[in-house]
Amino acid sequence: MNDEYLKKVCNYLVSSNTVDQKLADELYDEAVKNDSDIFDILIKRKIDSEENITKLKANFLNVHYINLKDEMIDGMVLKEVSEKAALFYKFIPFEKQGNLMKIGMVDPVNIDALDALKFISVKRNLKTSVFVISKSSFNTVVKQYRKFGDELESVLKNVDQQIEKKDQGKNVKKDIDKISEEAPVTKIVDIIITHAVEGKASDIHVEPNENSLVIRYRLDGILHNSLILPKKISSAVISRIKILSNLKIDETRKPQDGRFRFNISGSLDRNVDLRISTFPTVNGEKIVMRILDTSSEINDLESLGIWKRGLRIINENIAKPFGIILVTGPTGSGKSTTLYAILKLLNKEGVNIVTLEDPVEYFMKGVNQSQIKAEIGYTFSSGLRSILRQDPDIIMVGEIRDKETAELATHAALTGHLVLSTLHTNNAVGVIPRMIDMGIEPFLIASALNVTVGQRLVRKLCSHCKEEIVPTAAMLDIIEEELKNIPEDQKQDLNLEKGIKLFQGKGCSECKKTGTSGRIGIYEVLSMTPELELIMSSKITDSEILKEAKRQGMITMKQDGIMKAILGFTSFEEVLKATED
């Protein structure tokens, strides 16, 4: 190593109070004797963790630092540098934005590595931004070449060969379904699904555009780009998914819906169900695959975020022998998950539980679950008629979509059944006007409806990197206005005597630099009371229902979210975004 460089490192370590002068001299002598990097010696001696020492090295060199140990790199980004070059020069691409490529380097002062990187950037007409990474980071990421880089490249090469063969005197489109059944495209689809399940994605978006096929995954409600595949295999990939879903391959002009089961081999070794939706666009068919992990454990209400008053009211109402419990919110707000959590409490020996679902998202032992099939006339309303002849105690209907289903559910509740279902409204208060709009008489609603639950999902802050922040004056105004309308017994855990605290996620390797990990619900729970029944017998208005909700001490979703933000479960911004009207 360069003597001047070693002396500068030693001076930096002493000035930053990392080591004293005596240890610095020892490190210098060892580095000279063994022609080693002093930072490597620090790691070997376990003076600090490898990542902390790598951060020190980055600060000394005035270069950005990044931890890539838990990062999943886009296979097409890895292709920008060959595995052989990456292993030889100890650098690896990890992100590409336009013509800017971000590179992780173990040794940014290695002249040979810098020259090689310059050659690659000029050849590919790219700009590069260098980050210092640890050897552990490098060793972790380089393994992904085998998993999503070289493997995918090999698969694509085989597809190219097949398409070329088909193109020799034949129409490629005519034989694309044949290509999609063969091993290479099958492997691509397997990789896409496996990668999504391993990354805990909820949805896979397969999106053809003008020049490529883009694969995006939804994680914690946010879409992320994952893979960019050549446009020429777009039809083959989409056809393969349609074959698995038993959809019509030659029907590309109108949407189709399907479903199939997929086995995840390897360490996960389990089955997942995928609900498929195709949609025609100007660039070809777009496909969305919803991942339904039917083997997942069903959460309880508290772990979902239903606490205190809301939990007490729901528990009181599910103990009743009949009536309707309705969960409301937009698509993707976790309504079905809440219903399953309630069913988990109700699923006991001695009761007959029958469900109508679209689709069945979790399998519950001891529950008679049925999936509707609208194409053969088996709908929520027709299925509900059949269920009532099955001597049920508890009925779950996936969704009340029309007047007929609403009437049947109300009739079932009034004739001694506990009915669970969902409805699309903005909040818990909106359920009653919505049912009236569907044609249900107010006096029947007053008799049948037990409780309504409104909900949204917000992203949880990462427990490893969340940090306290000082609320702005504008934040405090909103928070104080909401807190003053919350009953005192519901605010006991907030420790408001010490002032209002908020939190944000800084971003770390555990949360892949997002600052968030998972989601939690924010809820409002409105129960049918004698006072509300009285309102139902007169002229019903939203303002009167809201007035009764306030009298009950109902905590709105916004208030619930603000309390969860103060407790550090989510951020203030997430709550505002979820509760904007």
C-alpha positions as semicolon CSV with decimal commas, in nm:
position;residue;x (nm);y (nm);z (nm)
1;M;0,000;0,000;0,000
2;N;0,111;0,361;-0,064
3;D;0,300;0,491;0,242
4;E;0,144;0,837;0,225
5;Y;-0,202;0,684;0,206
6;L;-0,137;0,468;0,514
7;K;-0,018;0,769;0,715
8;K;-0,327;0,968;0,619
9;V;-0,549;0,680;0,730
10;C;-0,373;0,659;1,067
11;N;-0,404;1,033;1,124
12;Y;-0,774;1,017;1,036
13;L;-0,838;0,727;1,277
14;V;-0,665;0,911;1,561
15;S;-0,841;1,244;1,490
16;S;-1,180;1,069;1,478
17;N;-1,109;0,898;1,814
18;T;-1,139;0,555;1,656
19;V;-0,796;0,446;1,786
20;D;-0,524;0,603;1,997
21;Q;-0,176;0,690;1,864
22;K;-0,016;0,373;1,997
23;L;-0,265;0,147;1,817
24;A;-0,238;0,361;1,504
25;D;0,137;0,300;1,497
26;E;0,080;-0,075;1,534
27;L;-0,172;-0,072;1,251
28;Y;0,070;0,121;1,028
29;D;0,353;-0,127;1,093
30;E;0,127;-0,428;1,023
31;A;-0,006;-0,271;0,703
32;V;0,346;-0,202;0,574
33;K;0,470;-0,547;0,669
34;N;0,179;-0,736;0,506
35;D;0,096;-0,484;0,230
36;S;-0,257;-0,460;0,370
37;D;-0,526;-0,197;0,399
38;I;-0,552;-0,058;0,752
39;F;-0,933;-0,074;0,737
40;D;-0,909;-0,447;0,662
41;I;-0,685;-0,490;0,966
42;L;-0,941;-0,307;1,183
43;I;-1,208;-0,551;1,066
44;K;-0,980;-0,850;1,124
45;R;-0,902;-0,730;1,479
46;K;-1,276;-0,669;1,540
47;I;-1,217;-0,313;1,657
48;D;-1,576;-0,247;1,544
49;S;-1,834;-0,412;1,318
50;E;-1,747;-0,457;0,953
51;E;-2,021;-0,216;0,841
52;N;-1,915;0,057;1,086
53;I;-1,554;0,031;0,974
54;T;-1,667;0,042;0,610
55;K;-1,857;0,363;0,694
56;L;-1,533;0,502;0,840
57;K;-1,354;0,415;0,520
58;A;-1,624;0,589;0,314
59;N;-1,598;0,903;0,529
60;F;-1,220;0,905;0,495
61;L;-1,239;0,872;0,118
62;N;-1,531;1,117;0,098
63;V;-1,735;0,858;-0,092
64;H;-2,097;0,747;-0,029
65;Y;-2,151;0,431;0,180
66;I;-2,425;0,171;0,136
67;N;-2,510;-0,162;0,298
68;L;-2,631;-0,409;0,033
69;K;-2,658;-0,720;0,252
70;D;-3,038;-0,735;0,235
71;E;-3,086;-0,578;-0,108
72;M;-3,241;-0,770;-0,397
73;I;-3,082;-0,634;-0,716
74;D;-3,271;-0,616;-1,047
75;G;-3,129;-0,891;-1,270
76;M;-3,114;-0,654;-1,566
77;V;-2,900;-0,412;-1,361
78;L;-2,658;-0,693;-1,272
79;K;-2,619;-0,765;-1,643
80;E;-2,447;-0,426;-1,690
81;V;-2,131;-0,582;-1,540
82;S;-2,042;-0,946;-1,602
83;E;-2,007;-1,177;-1,303
84;K;-1,646;-1,244;-1,401
85;A;-1,557;-0,872;-1,399
86;A;-1,746;-0,816;-1,073
87;L;-1,555;-1,095;-0,898
88;F;-1,216;-0,982;-1,033
89;Y;-1,247;-0,610;-0,956
90;K;-1,473;-0,639;-0,650
91;F;-1,737;-0,397;-0,773
92;I;-2,102;-0,454;-0,855
93;P;-2,391;-0,250;-1,002
94;F;-2,692;-0,221;-0,773
95;E;-2,918;0,048;-0,923
96;K;-2,975;0,217;-1,258
97;Q;-3,166;0,540;-1,315
98;G;-3,169;0,644;-1,680
99;N;-2,805;0,645;-1,788
100;L;-2,679;0,675;-1,427
101;M;-2,552;0,349;-1,280
102;K;-2,473;0,315;-0,909
103;I;-2,175;0,092;-0,831
104;G;-2,075;-0,065;-0,501
105;M;-1,695;-0,097;-0,468
106;V;-1,503;-0,279;-0,199
107;D;-1,187;-0,079;-0,274
108;P;-1,250;0,258;-0,446
109;V;-0,873;0,339;-0,445
110;N;-0,787;0,037;-0,657
111;I;-0,655;0,193;-0,981
112;D;-0,717;-0,121;-1,189
113;A;-1,078;-0,142;-1,071
114;L;-1,137;0,228;-1,144
115;D;-0,991;0,191;-1,495
116;A;-1,213;-0,111;-1,561
117;L;-1,519;0,078;-1,440
118;K;-1,431;0,373;-1,663
119;F;-1,399;0,138;-1,962
120;I;-1,741;-0,019;-1,893
121;S;-1,911;0,320;-1,849
122;V;-1,767;0,457;-2,176
123;K;-1,855;0,140;-2,366
124;R;-2,217;0,143;-2,242
125;N;-2,251;0,524;-2,251
126;L;-2,326;0,538;-1,878
127;K;-2,244;0,773;-1,596
128;T;-2,140;0,605;-1,271
129;S;-2,178;0,692;-0,905
130;V;-1,948;0,498;-0,669
131;F;-2,045;0,377;-0,322
132;V;-1,819;0,199;-0,072
133;I;-1,947;-0,144;0,032
134;S;-1,815;-0,406;0,273
135;K;-1,680;-0,740;0,158
136;S;-1,983;-0,905;0,318
137;S;-2,216;-0,685;0,114
138;F;-2,026;-0,772;-0,203
139;N;-2,027;-1,147;-0,130
140;T;-2,403;-1,140;-0,063
141;V;-2,495;-0,951;-0,379
142;V;-2,260;-1,137;-0,613
143;K;-2,452;-1,458;-0,537
144;Q;-2,754;-1,303;-0,706
145;Y;-2,584;-1,338;-1,044
146;R;-2,660;-1,708;-1,022
147;K;-3,013;-1,652;-0,903
148;F;-3,147;-1,368;-1,116
149;G;-2,867;-1,267;-1,350
150;D;-2,690;-1,544;-1,540
151;E;-2,988;-1,776;-1,489
152;L;-3,225;-1,526;-1,646
153;E;-2,979;-1,443;-1,924
154;S;-2,948;-1,812;-2,007
155;V;-3,324;-1,850;-2,011
156;L;-3,366;-1,548;-2,239
157;K;-3,098;-1,683;-2,474
158;N;-3,291;-2,009;-2,509
159;V;-3,610;-1,816;-2,577
160;D;-3,431;-1,618;-2,848
161;Q;-3,323;-1,944;-3,012
162;Q;-3,676;-2,082;-3,005
163;I;-3,827;-1,764;-3,148
164;E;-3,567;-1,763;-3,426
165;K;-3,659;-2,120;-3,515
166;K;-4,029;-2,036;-3,517
167;D;-3,960;-1,729;-3,730
168;Q;-3,795;-1,929;-4,007
169;G;-4,082;-1,937;-4,258
170;K;-4,353;-1,932;-3,989
171;N;-4,568;-1,683;-3,805
172;V;-4,425;-1,626;-3,456
173;K;-4,761;-1,518;-3,312
174;K;-4,925;-1,835;-3,434
175;D;-4,684;-2,051;-3,236
176;I;-4,634;-1,829;-2,933
177;D;-4,854;-2,051;-2,714
178;K;-4,629;-2,345;-2,800
179;I;-4,318;-2,146;-2,705
180;S;-4,475;-2,044;-2,375
181;E;-4,525;-2,406;-2,274
182;E;-4,157;-2,489;-2,320
183;A;-3,894;-2,473;-2,047
184;P;-3,730;-2,128;-2,093
185;V;-4,045;-1,914;-2,063
186;T;-4,174;-2,144;-1,792
187;K;-3,853;-2,072;-1,601
188;I;-3,895;-1,695;-1,643
189;V;-4,247;-1,704;-1,499
190;D;-4,126;-1,927;-1,213
191;I;-3,849;-1,676;-1,133
192;I;-4,091;-1,382;-1,139
193;I;-4,336;-1,548;-0,899
194;T;-4,074;-1,697;-0,666
195;H;-3,892;-1,365;-0,641
196;A;-4,221;-1,191;-0,550
197;V;-4,317;-1,442;-0,280
198;E;-3,967;-1,441;-0,128
199;G;-3,982;-1,060;-0,118
200;K;-4,326;-1,070;0,051
201;A;-4,498;-0,882;-0,231
202;S;-4,878;-0,871;-0,240
203;D;-4,914;-0,822;-0,617
204;I;-4,714;-0,877;-0,937
205;H;-4,768;-0,636;-1,227
206;V;-4,664;-0,758;-1,573
207;E;-4,670;-0,449;-1,792
208;P;-4,582;-0,440;-2,163
209;N;-4,464;-0,104;-2,291
210;E;-4,330;0,013;-2,624
211;N;-3,981;-0,138;-2,591
212;S;-3,986;-0,386;-2,302
213;L;-4,183;-0,595;-2,054
214;V;-4,168;-0,441;-1,706
215;I;-4,223;-0,651;-1,392
216;R;-4,327;-0,456;-1,084
217;Y;-4,399;-0,581;-0,730
218;R;-4,624;-0,418;-0,471
219;L;-4,463;-0,415;-0,127
220;D;-4,648;-0,258;0,168
221;G;-4,884;-0,088;-0,075
222;I;-4,611;0,068;-0,295
223;L;-4,515;-0,052;-0,645
224;H;-4,145;-0,115;-0,714
225;N;-3,975;-0,198;-1,045
226;S;-3,807;-0,537;-1,030
227;L;-3,723;-0,669;-1,377
228;I;-3,713;-0,532;-1,730
229;L;-3,741;-0,805;-1,994
230;P;-3,705;-0,783;-2,374
231;K;-4,022;-0,688;-2,560
232;K;-3,989;-0,987;-2,793
233;I;-4,074;-1,234;-2,514
234;S;-4,371;-1,034;-2,390
235;S;-4,633;-1,245;-2,569
236;A;-4,469;-1,568;-2,457
237;V;-4,461;-1,468;-2,088
238;I;-4,822;-1,344;-2,095
239;S;-4,938;-1,657;-2,278
240;R;-4,766;-1,878;-2,019
241;I;-4,949;-1,702;-1,735
242;K;-5,280;-1,732;-1,923
243;I;-5,223;-2,105;-1,981
244;L;-5,161;-2,157;-1,607
245;S;-5,479;-1,960;-1,530
246;N;-5,689;-2,155;-1,784
247;L;-5,767;-1,835;-1,977
248;K;-5,818;-1,797;-2,352
249;I;-5,480;-1,728;-2,513
250;D;-5,627;-1,592;-2,835
251;E;-5,859;-1,347;-2,652
252;T;-5,658;-1,026;-2,624
253;R;-5,930;-0,768;-2,681
254;K;-6,115;-0,785;-2,349
255;P;-6,026;-0,846;-1,981
256;Q;-6,021;-1,196;-1,834
257;D;-5,999;-1,328;-1,477
258;G;-5,845;-1,653;-1,360
259;R;-5,657;-1,828;-1,085
260;F;-5,389;-2,094;-1,036
261;R;-5,182;-2,253;-0,761
262;F;-4,804;-2,228;-0,763
263;N;-4,551;-2,429;-0,564
264;I;-4,256;-2,237;-0,417
265;S;-3,972;-2,485;-0,390
266;G;-3,652;-2,449;-0,191
267;S;-3,643;-2,312;0,163
268;L;-4,003;-2,181;0,154
269;D;-4,151;-2,505;0,011
270;R;-4,519;-2,409;0,013
271;N;-4,810;-2,342;-0,219
272;V;-4,951;-2,001;-0,299
273;D;-5,264;-1,918;-0,495
274;L;-5,252;-1,640;-0,753
275;R;-5,559;-1,448;-0,870
276;I;-5,506;-1,330;-1,228
277;S;-5,655;-1,031;-1,406
278;T;-5,571;-0,941;-1,769
279;F;-5,636;-0,600;-1,920
280;P;-5,585;-0,489;-2,283
281;T;-5,361;-0,183;-2,336
282;V;-5,221;-0,016;-2,648
283;N;-4,889;-0,198;-2,593
284;G;-5,038;-0,541;-2,527
285;E;-5,207;-0,721;-2,239
286;K;-5,122;-0,612;-1,887
287;I;-5,150;-0,876;-1,616
288;V;-5,188;-0,831;-1,241
289;M;-5,132;-1,135;-1,019
290;R;-5,260;-1,104;-0,661
291;I;-5,063;-1,338;-0,433
292;L;-5,292;-1,525;-0,194
293;D;-5,082;-1,714;0,056
294;T;-5,351;-1,944;0,191
295;S;-5,105;-2,107;0,430
296;S;-5,033;-1,779;0,612
297;E;-5,130;-1,757;0,975
298;I;-5,442;-1,550;1,041
299;N;-5,373;-1,251;1,263
300;D;-5,578;-1,160;1,568
301;L;-5,761;-0,829;1,595
302;E;-5,506;-0,665;1,825
303;S;-5,212;-0,740;1,598
304;L;-5,406;-0,580;1,310
305;G;-5,432;-0,259;1,514
306;I;-5,783;-0,281;1,668
307;W;-5,742;-0,174;2,029
308;K;-5,927;-0,042;2,334
309;R;-6,282;0,082;2,262
310;G;-6,292;-0,063;1,911
311;L;-6,178;-0,406;2,029
312;R;-6,424;-0,404;2,319
313;I;-6,721;-0,316;2,096
314;I;-6,635;-0,580;1,834
315;N;-6,594;-0,849;2,100
316;E;-6,929;-0,754;2,254
317;N;-7,106;-0,772;1,918
318;I;-6,958;-1,100;1,794
319;A;-7,083;-1,255;2,117
320;K;-7,440;-1,178;2,008
321;P;-7,628;-1,470;1,845
322;F;-7,750;-1,270;1,544
323;G;-7,707;-0,943;1,356
324;I;-7,478;-0,796;1,090
325;I;-7,118;-0,687;1,132
326;L;-6,999;-0,483;0,834
327;V;-6,640;-0,385;0,756
328;T;-6,595;-0,098;0,513
329;G;-6,315;0,071;0,325
330;P;-6,161;0,099;-0,023
331;T;-6,012;-0,189;-0,220
332;G;-5,689;-0,309;-0,061
333;S;-5,763;-0,170;0,285
334;G;-5,755;-0,510;0,458
335;K;-6,129;-0,569;0,503
336;S;-6,109;-0,943;0,432
337;T;-5,820;-0,982;0,675
338;T;-6,031;-0,821;0,949
339;L;-6,320;-1,058;0,874
340;Y;-6,086;-1,359;0,895
341;A;-5,957;-1,235;1,232
342;I;-6,318;-1,220;1,357
343;L;-6,390;-1,566;1,217
344;K;-6,082;-1,693;1,401
345;L;-6,250;-1,588;1,728
346;L;-6,584;-1,739;1,630
347;N;-6,449;-2,067;1,493
348;K;-6,533;-2,304;1,777
349;E;-6,675;-2,652;1,805
350;G;-7,053;-2,644;1,813
351;V;-7,111;-2,377;1,549
352;N;-7,166;-2,412;1,175
353;I;-6,976;-2,141;0,986
354;V;-7,031;-2,108;0,611
355;T;-6,860;-1,852;0,388
356;L;-6,906;-1,716;0,037
357;E;-6,581;-1,565;-0,092
358;D;-6,431;-1,417;-0,407
359;P;-6,168;-1,554;-0,382
360;V;-6,091;-1,773;-0,079
361;E;-5,783;-1,596;0,059
362;Y;-5,711;-1,814;0,363
363;F;-5,810;-2,171;0,440
364;M;-5,963;-2,214;0,786
365;K;-5,998;-2,556;0,939
366;G;-6,353;-2,618;1,059
367;V;-6,506;-2,351;0,832
368;N;-6,713;-2,441;0,524
369;Q;-6,566;-2,209;0,262
370;S;-6,714;-2,164;-0,085
371;Q;-6,590;-1,958;-0,378
372;I;-6,840;-1,785;-0,602
373;K;-6,828;-1,832;-0,980
374;A;-7,021;-1,557;-1,150
375;E;-6,967;-1,708;-1,497
376;I;-7,195;-2,002;-1,406
377;G;-7,446;-1,792;-1,214
378;Y;-7,307;-1,875;-0,868
379;T;-7,305;-1,524;-0,718
380;F;-7,312;-1,382;-0,366
381;S;-7,691;-1,354;-0,378
382;S;-7,759;-1,702;-0,524
383;G;-7,500;-1,857;-0,292
384;L;-7,651;-1,685;0,010
385;R;-7,989;-1,842;-0,067
386;S;-7,824;-2,185;-0,067
387;I;-7,630;-2,115;0,252
388;L;-7,954;-2,044;0,441
389;R;-8,057;-2,403;0,365
390;Q;-7,733;-2,534;0,522
391;D;-7,842;-2,464;0,882
392;P;-7,564;-2,209;0,947
393;D;-7,500;-2,027;1,274
394;I;-7,252;-1,781;1,127
395;I;-7,236;-1,660;0,767
396;M;-6,957;-1,465;0,601
397;V;-7,034;-1,302;0,267
398;G;-6,726;-1,158;0,095
399;E;-6,902;-0,841;-0,018
400;I;-7,250;-0,690;-0,036
401;R;-7,259;-0,552;-0,389
402;D;-7,626;-0,518;-0,473
403;K;-7,977;-0,482;-0,333
404;E;-8,055;-0,854;-0,353
405;T;-7,750;-0,955;-0,147
406;A;-7,820;-0,675;0,103
407;E;-8,182;-0,791;0,146
408;L;-8,078;-1,155;0,192
409;A;-7,808;-1,062;0,446
410;T;-8,054;-0,847;0,640
411;H;-8,315;-1,126;0,636
412;A;-8,053;-1,378;0,758
413;A;-7,955;-1,149;1,045
414;L;-8,319;-1,098;1,147
415;T;-8,386;-1,474;1,146
416;G;-8,116;-1,571;1,395
417;H;-7,785;-1,569;1,209
418;L;-7,467;-1,374;1,271
419;V;-7,364;-1,227;0,933
420;L;-7,020;-1,086;0,852
421;S;-6,958;-0,893;0,532
422;T;-6,789;-0,593;0,366
423;L;-6,923;-0,285;0,194
424;H;-6,756;-0,011;-0,010
425;T;-6,801;0,323;0,168
426;N;-6,556;0,587;0,286
427;N;-6,613;0,536;0,658
428;A;-6,818;0,357;0,922
429;V;-7,082;0,632;0,932
430;G;-7,142;0,595;0,556
431;V;-7,265;0,235;0,588
432;I;-7,618;0,328;0,693
433;P;-7,686;0,575;0,405
434;R;-7,534;0,322;0,162
435;M;-7,768;0,044;0,277
436;I;-8,064;0,280;0,246
437;D;-7,950;0,367;-0,108
438;M;-7,952;-0,006;-0,181
439;G;-8,319;-0,017;-0,091
440;I;-8,310;-0,153;0,267
441;E;-8,571;0,007;0,493
442;P;-8,419;0,209;0,783
443;F;-8,621;0,020;1,047
444;L;-8,480;-0,311;0,916
445;I;-8,125;-0,174;0,929
446;A;-8,182;-0,058;1,288
447;S;-8,294;-0,410;1,385
448;A;-8,033;-0,607;1,188
449;L;-7,711;-0,402;1,204
450;N;-7,488;-0,458;1,510
451;V;-7,168;-0,271;1,428
452;T;-6,979;-0,111;1,140
453;V;-6,601;-0,095;1,114
454;G;-6,423;0,156;0,889
455;Q;-6,056;0,099;0,812
456;R;-5,746;0,196;0,613
457;L;-5,392;0,058;0,602
458;V;-5,083;0,268;0,678
459;R;-4,719;0,170;0,652
460;K;-4,547;0,081;0,980
461;L;-4,219;0,247;1,069
462;C;-3,917;0,019;1,072
463;S;-3,842;-0,070;1,434
464;H;-3,467;-0,078;1,359
465;C;-3,424;0,275;1,224
466;K;-3,719;0,488;1,337
467;E;-3,618;0,806;1,514
468;E;-3,798;1,077;1,706
469;I;-3,866;1,407;1,527
470;V;-3,988;1,747;1,646
471;P;-4,341;1,817;1,516
472;T;-4,388;2,139;1,319
473;A;-4,639;2,402;1,431
474;A;-4,876;2,293;1,152
475;M;-4,854;1,930;1,264
476;L;-4,924;2,026;1,625
477;D;-5,232;2,228;1,526
478;I;-5,385;1,926;1,349
479;I;-5,291;1,684;1,627
480;E;-5,420;1,900;1,913
481;E;-5,748;1,961;1,731
482;E;-5,804;1,585;1,692
483;L;-5,685;1,491;2,042
484;K;-5,929;1,723;2,217
485;N;-6,221;1,518;2,078
486;I;-6,084;1,184;2,203
487;P;-6,211;1,054;2,541
488;E;-5,948;1,081;2,813
489;D;-5,947;0,707;2,889
490;Q;-5,845;0,638;2,529
491;K;-5,539;0,868;2,554
492;Q;-5,381;0,718;2,866
493;D;-5,093;0,543;2,685
494;L;-4,980;0,852;2,493
495;N;-4,780;1,016;2,778
496;L;-4,892;1,358;2,658
497;E;-4,768;1,523;2,977
498;K;-4,418;1,492;2,828
499;G;-4,526;1,665;2,508
500;I;-4,631;1,535;2,167
501;K;-4,371;1,313;2,001
502;L;-4,365;1,191;1,642
503;F;-4,135;0,953;1,457
504;Q;-4,000;0,885;1,110
505;G;-3,806;0,602;0,948
506;K;-3,446;0,688;0,866
507;G;-3,392;0,389;0,634
508;C;-3,159;0,096;0,699
509;S;-3,060;-0,245;0,564
510;E;-3,346;-0,412;0,755
511;C;-3,613;-0,211;0,569
512;K;-3,419;-0,181;0,239
513;K;-3,373;0,193;0,295
514;T;-3,748;0,262;0,291
515;G;-3,791;0,347;0,660
516;T;-4,101;0,126;0,675
517;S;-4,172;-0,243;0,724
518;G;-4,519;-0,394;0,697
519;R;-4,854;-0,224;0,749
520;I;-5,100;-0,166;1,032
521;G;-5,467;-0,072;1,027
522;I;-5,633;0,245;1,149
523;Y;-5,997;0,195;1,246
524;E;-6,325;0,349;1,354
525;V;-6,605;0,145;1,508
526;L;-6,971;0,254;1,522
527;S;-7,222;0,043;1,714
528;M;-7,600;0,036;1,689
529;T;-7,735;0,194;2,009
530;P;-8,090;0,287;2,120
531;E;-8,000;0,649;2,040
532;L;-7,895;0,556;1,686
533;E;-8,209;0,344;1,642
534;L;-8,414;0,651;1,736
535;I;-8,236;0,854;1,466
536;M;-8,315;0,576;1,218
537;S;-8,685;0,613;1,290
538;S;-8,683;0,982;1,195
539;K;-8,518;1,179;0,914
540;I;-8,168;1,036;0,875
541;T;-7,878;1,265;0,792
542;D;-7,502;1,213;0,796
543;S;-7,466;1,495;1,050
544;E;-7,707;1,326;1,292
545;I;-7,522;0,994;1,262
546;L;-7,189;1,174;1,317
547;K;-7,333;1,346;1,624
548;E;-7,435;1,007;1,765
549;A;-7,092;0,862;1,683
550;K;-6,930;1,141;1,881
551;R;-7,171;1,084;2,171
552;Q;-7,068;0,715;2,171
553;G;-6,704;0,821;2,200
554;M;-6,620;0,679;1,858
555;I;-6,257;0,741;1,759
556;T;-6,230;0,827;1,391
557;M;-5,971;0,666;1,162
558;K;-5,778;0,994;1,160
559;Q;-5,773;1,010;1,539
560;D;-5,675;0,644;1,566
561;G;-5,395;0,705;1,316
562;I;-5,267;1,010;1,503
563;M;-5,251;0,811;1,827
564;K;-5,057;0,537;1,647
565;A;-4,822;0,805;1,508
566;I;-4,758;0,943;1,859
567;L;-4,689;0,588;1,980
568;G;-4,434;0,543;1,699
569;F;-4,617;0,279;1,493
570;T;-4,649;0,496;1,182
571;S;-4,569;0,843;1,058
572;F;-4,790;1,151;1,073
573;E;-4,766;1,189;0,693
574;E;-4,892;0,832;0,640
575;V;-5,199;0,903;0,852
576;L;-5,285;1,221;0,664
577;K;-5,239;1,048;0,328
578;A;-5,467;0,758;0,431
579;T;-5,744;0,975;0,575
580;E;-5,764;1,251;0,314
581;D;-6,122;1,289;0,190
